[in-house]
Short mmCIF file of C-alpha atoms in Angstrom, two decimals:
data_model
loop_
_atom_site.label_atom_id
_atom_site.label_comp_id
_atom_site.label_asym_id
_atom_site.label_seq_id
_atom_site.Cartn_x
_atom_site.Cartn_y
_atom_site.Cartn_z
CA UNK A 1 8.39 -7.13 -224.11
CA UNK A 2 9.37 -3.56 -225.87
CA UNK A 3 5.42 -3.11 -225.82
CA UNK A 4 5.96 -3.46 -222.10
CA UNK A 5 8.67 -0.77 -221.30
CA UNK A 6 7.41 1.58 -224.15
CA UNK A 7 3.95 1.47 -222.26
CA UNK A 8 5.89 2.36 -218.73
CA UNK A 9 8.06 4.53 -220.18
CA UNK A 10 5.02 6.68 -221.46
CA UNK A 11 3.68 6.76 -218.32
CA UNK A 12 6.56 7.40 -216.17
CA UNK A 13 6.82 10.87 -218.37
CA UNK A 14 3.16 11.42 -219.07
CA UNK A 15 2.45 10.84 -215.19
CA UNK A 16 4.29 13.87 -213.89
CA UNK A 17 3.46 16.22 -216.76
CA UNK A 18 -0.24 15.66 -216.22
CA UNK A 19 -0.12 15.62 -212.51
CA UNK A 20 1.34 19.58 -212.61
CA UNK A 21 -1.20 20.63 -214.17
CA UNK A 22 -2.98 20.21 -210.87
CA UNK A 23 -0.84 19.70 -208.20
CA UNK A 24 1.65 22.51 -209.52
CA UNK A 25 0.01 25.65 -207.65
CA UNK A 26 3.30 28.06 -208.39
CA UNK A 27 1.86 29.86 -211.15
CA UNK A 28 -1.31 30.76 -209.66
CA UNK A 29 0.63 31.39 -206.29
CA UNK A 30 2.81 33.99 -208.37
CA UNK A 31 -0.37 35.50 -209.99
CA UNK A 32 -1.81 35.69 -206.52
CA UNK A 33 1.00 37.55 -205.46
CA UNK A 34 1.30 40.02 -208.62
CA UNK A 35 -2.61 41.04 -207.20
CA UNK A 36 -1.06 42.33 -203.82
CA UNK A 37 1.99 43.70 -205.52
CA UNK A 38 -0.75 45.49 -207.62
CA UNK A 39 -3.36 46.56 -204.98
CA UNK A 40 -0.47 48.12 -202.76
CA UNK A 41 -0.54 51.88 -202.34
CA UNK A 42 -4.56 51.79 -204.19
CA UNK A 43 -7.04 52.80 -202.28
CA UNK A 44 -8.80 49.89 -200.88
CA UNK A 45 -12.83 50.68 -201.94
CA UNK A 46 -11.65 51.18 -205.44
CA UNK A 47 -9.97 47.88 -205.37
CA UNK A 48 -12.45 46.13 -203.82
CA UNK A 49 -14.63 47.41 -206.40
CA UNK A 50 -12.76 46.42 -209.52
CA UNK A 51 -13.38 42.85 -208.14
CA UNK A 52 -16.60 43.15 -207.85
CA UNK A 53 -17.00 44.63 -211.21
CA UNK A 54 -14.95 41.36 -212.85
CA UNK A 55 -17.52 38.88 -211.32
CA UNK A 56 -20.66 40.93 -212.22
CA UNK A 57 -22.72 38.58 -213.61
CA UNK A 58 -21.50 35.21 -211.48
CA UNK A 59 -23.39 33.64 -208.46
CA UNK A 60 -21.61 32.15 -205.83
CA UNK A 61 -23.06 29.92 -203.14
CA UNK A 62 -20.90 31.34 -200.27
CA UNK A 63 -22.10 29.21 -197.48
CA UNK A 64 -23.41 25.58 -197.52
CA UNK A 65 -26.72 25.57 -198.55
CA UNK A 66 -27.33 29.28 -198.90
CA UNK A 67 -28.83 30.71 -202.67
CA UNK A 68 -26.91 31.05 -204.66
CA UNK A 69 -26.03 35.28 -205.20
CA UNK A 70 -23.16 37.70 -206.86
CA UNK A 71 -20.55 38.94 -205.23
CA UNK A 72 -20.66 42.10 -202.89
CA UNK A 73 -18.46 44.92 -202.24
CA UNK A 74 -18.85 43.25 -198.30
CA UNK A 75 -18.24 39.96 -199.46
CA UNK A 76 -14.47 41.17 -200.27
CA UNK A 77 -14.55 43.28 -197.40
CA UNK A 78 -14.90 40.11 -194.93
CA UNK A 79 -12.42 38.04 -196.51
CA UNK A 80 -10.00 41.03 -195.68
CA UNK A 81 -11.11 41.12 -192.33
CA UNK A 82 -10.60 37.16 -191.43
CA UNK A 83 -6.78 38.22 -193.17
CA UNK A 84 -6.95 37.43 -196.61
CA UNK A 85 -4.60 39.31 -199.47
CA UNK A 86 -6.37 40.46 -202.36
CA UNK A 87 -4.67 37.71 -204.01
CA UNK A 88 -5.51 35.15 -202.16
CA UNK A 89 -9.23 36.35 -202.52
CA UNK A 90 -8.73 36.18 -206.14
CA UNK A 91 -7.83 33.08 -206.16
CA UNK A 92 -10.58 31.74 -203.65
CA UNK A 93 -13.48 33.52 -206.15
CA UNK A 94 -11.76 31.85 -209.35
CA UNK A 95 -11.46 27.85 -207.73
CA UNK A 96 -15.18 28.78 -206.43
CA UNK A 97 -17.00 30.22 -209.79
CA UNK A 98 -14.86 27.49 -212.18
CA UNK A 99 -15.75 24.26 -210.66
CA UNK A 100 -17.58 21.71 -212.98
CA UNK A 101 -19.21 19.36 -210.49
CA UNK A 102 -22.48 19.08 -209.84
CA UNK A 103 -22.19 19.51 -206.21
CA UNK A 104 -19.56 22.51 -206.37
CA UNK A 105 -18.19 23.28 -202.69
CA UNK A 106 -19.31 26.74 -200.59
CA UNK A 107 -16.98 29.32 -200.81
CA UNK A 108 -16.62 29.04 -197.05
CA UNK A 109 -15.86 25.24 -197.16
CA UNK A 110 -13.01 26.06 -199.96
CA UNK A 111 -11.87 28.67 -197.78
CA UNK A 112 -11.81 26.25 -195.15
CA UNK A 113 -10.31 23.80 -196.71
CA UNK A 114 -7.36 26.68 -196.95
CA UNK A 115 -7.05 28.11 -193.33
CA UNK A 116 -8.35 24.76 -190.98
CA UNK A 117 -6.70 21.88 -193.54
CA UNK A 118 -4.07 24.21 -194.19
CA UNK A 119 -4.06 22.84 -198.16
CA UNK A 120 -1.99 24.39 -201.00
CA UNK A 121 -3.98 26.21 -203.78
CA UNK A 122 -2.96 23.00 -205.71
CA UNK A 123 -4.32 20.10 -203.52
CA UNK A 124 -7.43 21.90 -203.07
CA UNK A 125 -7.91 22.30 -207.10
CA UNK A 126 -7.66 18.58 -207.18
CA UNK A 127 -10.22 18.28 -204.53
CA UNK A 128 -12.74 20.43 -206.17
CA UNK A 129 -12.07 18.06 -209.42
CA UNK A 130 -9.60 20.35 -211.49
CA UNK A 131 -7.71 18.61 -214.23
CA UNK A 132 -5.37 21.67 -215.15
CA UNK A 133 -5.23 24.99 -213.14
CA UNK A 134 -5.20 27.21 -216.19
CA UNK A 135 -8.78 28.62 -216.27
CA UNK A 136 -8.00 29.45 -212.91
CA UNK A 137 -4.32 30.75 -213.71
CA UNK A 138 -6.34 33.30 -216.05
CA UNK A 139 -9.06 34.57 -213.79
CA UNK A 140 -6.59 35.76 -211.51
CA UNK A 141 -4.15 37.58 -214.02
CA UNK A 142 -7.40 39.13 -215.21
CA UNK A 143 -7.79 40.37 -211.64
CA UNK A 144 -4.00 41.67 -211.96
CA UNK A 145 -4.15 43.06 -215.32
CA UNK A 146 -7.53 45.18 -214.14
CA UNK A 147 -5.84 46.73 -211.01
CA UNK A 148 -2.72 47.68 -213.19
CA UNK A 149 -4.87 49.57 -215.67
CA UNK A 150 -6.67 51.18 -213.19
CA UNK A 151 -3.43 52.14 -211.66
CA UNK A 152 -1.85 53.51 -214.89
CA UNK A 153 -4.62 55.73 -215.20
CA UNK A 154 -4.48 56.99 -211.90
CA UNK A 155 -0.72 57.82 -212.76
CA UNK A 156 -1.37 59.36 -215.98
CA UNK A 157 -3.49 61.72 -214.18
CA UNK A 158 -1.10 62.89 -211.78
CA UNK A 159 1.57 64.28 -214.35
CA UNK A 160 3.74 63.55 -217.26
CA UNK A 161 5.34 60.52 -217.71
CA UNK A 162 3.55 59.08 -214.34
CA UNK A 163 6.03 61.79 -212.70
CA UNK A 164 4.11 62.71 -209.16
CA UNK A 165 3.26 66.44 -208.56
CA UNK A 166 6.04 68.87 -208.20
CA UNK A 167 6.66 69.77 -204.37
CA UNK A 168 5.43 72.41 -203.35
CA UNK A 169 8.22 75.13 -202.91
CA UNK A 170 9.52 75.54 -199.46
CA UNK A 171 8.65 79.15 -198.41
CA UNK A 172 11.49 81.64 -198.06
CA UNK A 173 12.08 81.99 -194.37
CA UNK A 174 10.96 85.61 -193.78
CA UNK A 175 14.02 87.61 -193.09
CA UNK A 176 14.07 88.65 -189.59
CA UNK A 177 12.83 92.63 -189.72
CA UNK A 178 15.62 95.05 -189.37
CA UNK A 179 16.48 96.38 -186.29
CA UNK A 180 14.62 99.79 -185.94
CA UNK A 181 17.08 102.85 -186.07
CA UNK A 182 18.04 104.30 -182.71
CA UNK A 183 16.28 107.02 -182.66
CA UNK A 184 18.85 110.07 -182.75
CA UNK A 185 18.96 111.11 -178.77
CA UNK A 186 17.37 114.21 -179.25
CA UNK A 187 20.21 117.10 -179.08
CA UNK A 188 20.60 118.84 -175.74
CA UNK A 189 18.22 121.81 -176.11
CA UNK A 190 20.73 124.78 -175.69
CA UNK A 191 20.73 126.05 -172.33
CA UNK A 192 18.69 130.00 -172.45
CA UNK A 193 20.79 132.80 -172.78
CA UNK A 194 21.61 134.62 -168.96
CA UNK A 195 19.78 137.64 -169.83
CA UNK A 196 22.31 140.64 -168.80
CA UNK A 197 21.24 142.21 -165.96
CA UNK A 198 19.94 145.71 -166.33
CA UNK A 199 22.35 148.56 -166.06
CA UNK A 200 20.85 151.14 -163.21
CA UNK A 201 19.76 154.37 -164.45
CA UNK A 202 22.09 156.72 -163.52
CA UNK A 203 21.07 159.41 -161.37
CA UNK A 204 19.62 162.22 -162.19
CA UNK A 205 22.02 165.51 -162.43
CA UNK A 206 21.03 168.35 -159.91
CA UNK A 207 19.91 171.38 -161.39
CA UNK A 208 21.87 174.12 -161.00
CA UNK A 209 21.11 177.80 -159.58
CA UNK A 210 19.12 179.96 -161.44
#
């Protein structure tokens, strides 16, 4: 009889504990999130690039029965075009490149399974037979932890202490221009002396008798 409860008492608190593991999609929704928060104000090719860079190396099969091939600066750009975040494009390469079965799913049918099924990050893990999210959980902090280096850099290069460049100065408005002096109103040129008229010559004395 104790066998009994001690055997559903191990399961009533092993059940839940193992099923989070799984089913428990907060920390790799928060992770997701820290991408974006990461990725804002970066320019867009250089993140897209970074992601590439991290899964140099890995093929993915992204449609149903396509080869197999690694992932493309393109690939990324498409996901952001059907209105994916960075995160959530994280995530999507991490549940895609970690599965273990030997029939792992497209990266367009997990993406489906996403936007059509409208499935949390957590049901879908259990679909694609994950156990525990935490490979996953790490991918996608890896993503994170890239972005923010690349970002520190950035800042470093900008100034000290991550300070952004000093303004530029605001010119000095030009000082309006004097008014020009009025010119001096030219002086009154002195009116010309009235010549005096001529005295007449006086007449000429007669001569007297000789």
């Amino acid at each position: 009889m104790w066998r009994k409860i001690m055997v559903f008492g191990l399961v009533l608190v092993a059940g839940p504990a193992w099923a989070q593991d799984a089913s428990n999609d907060r920390p790799l929704t928060a992770a997701g999130r820290q991408v974006d928060q990461s990725a804002t104000g970066s320019d867009q090719g250089r993140v897209t690039s970074r992601i590439v860079e991290q899964w140099k190396g890995t093929e993915f099969t992204f449609e149903k029965g396509a080869a197999a091939r690694e992932l493309t600066a393109q690939d990324v750009q498409d996901y952001r075009a059907k209105g994916l975040g960075y995160g959530e494009i994280s995530i999507l390469l991490a549940l895609a490149a970690k599965q273990d079965s030997q029939t792992p799913l497209a990266v367009s049918e997990i993406h489906a399974m996403r936007t059509t099924d409208g499935m949390g990050w957590g049901n879908i893990a259990k679909e694609l037979g994950y156990t525990s999210l935490g490979s996953v959980v790490s991918s996608v902090k890896k993503t994170d932890q890239t972005l923010r280096a690349d970002r520190a850099q950035r800042v470093d290069r900008t100034g000290k202490g991550g300070k952004p460049d000093s303004t530029a100065r605001i010119e000095k408005a030009e000082r309006p221009g004097r008014p020009e002096k009025i010119e001096r109103v030219e002086k009154v040129e002195r009116v010309e002396r009235v010549e005096r008229p001529q005295r007449p010559e006086r007449p000429e004395k007669p001569e007297k008798g000789r």
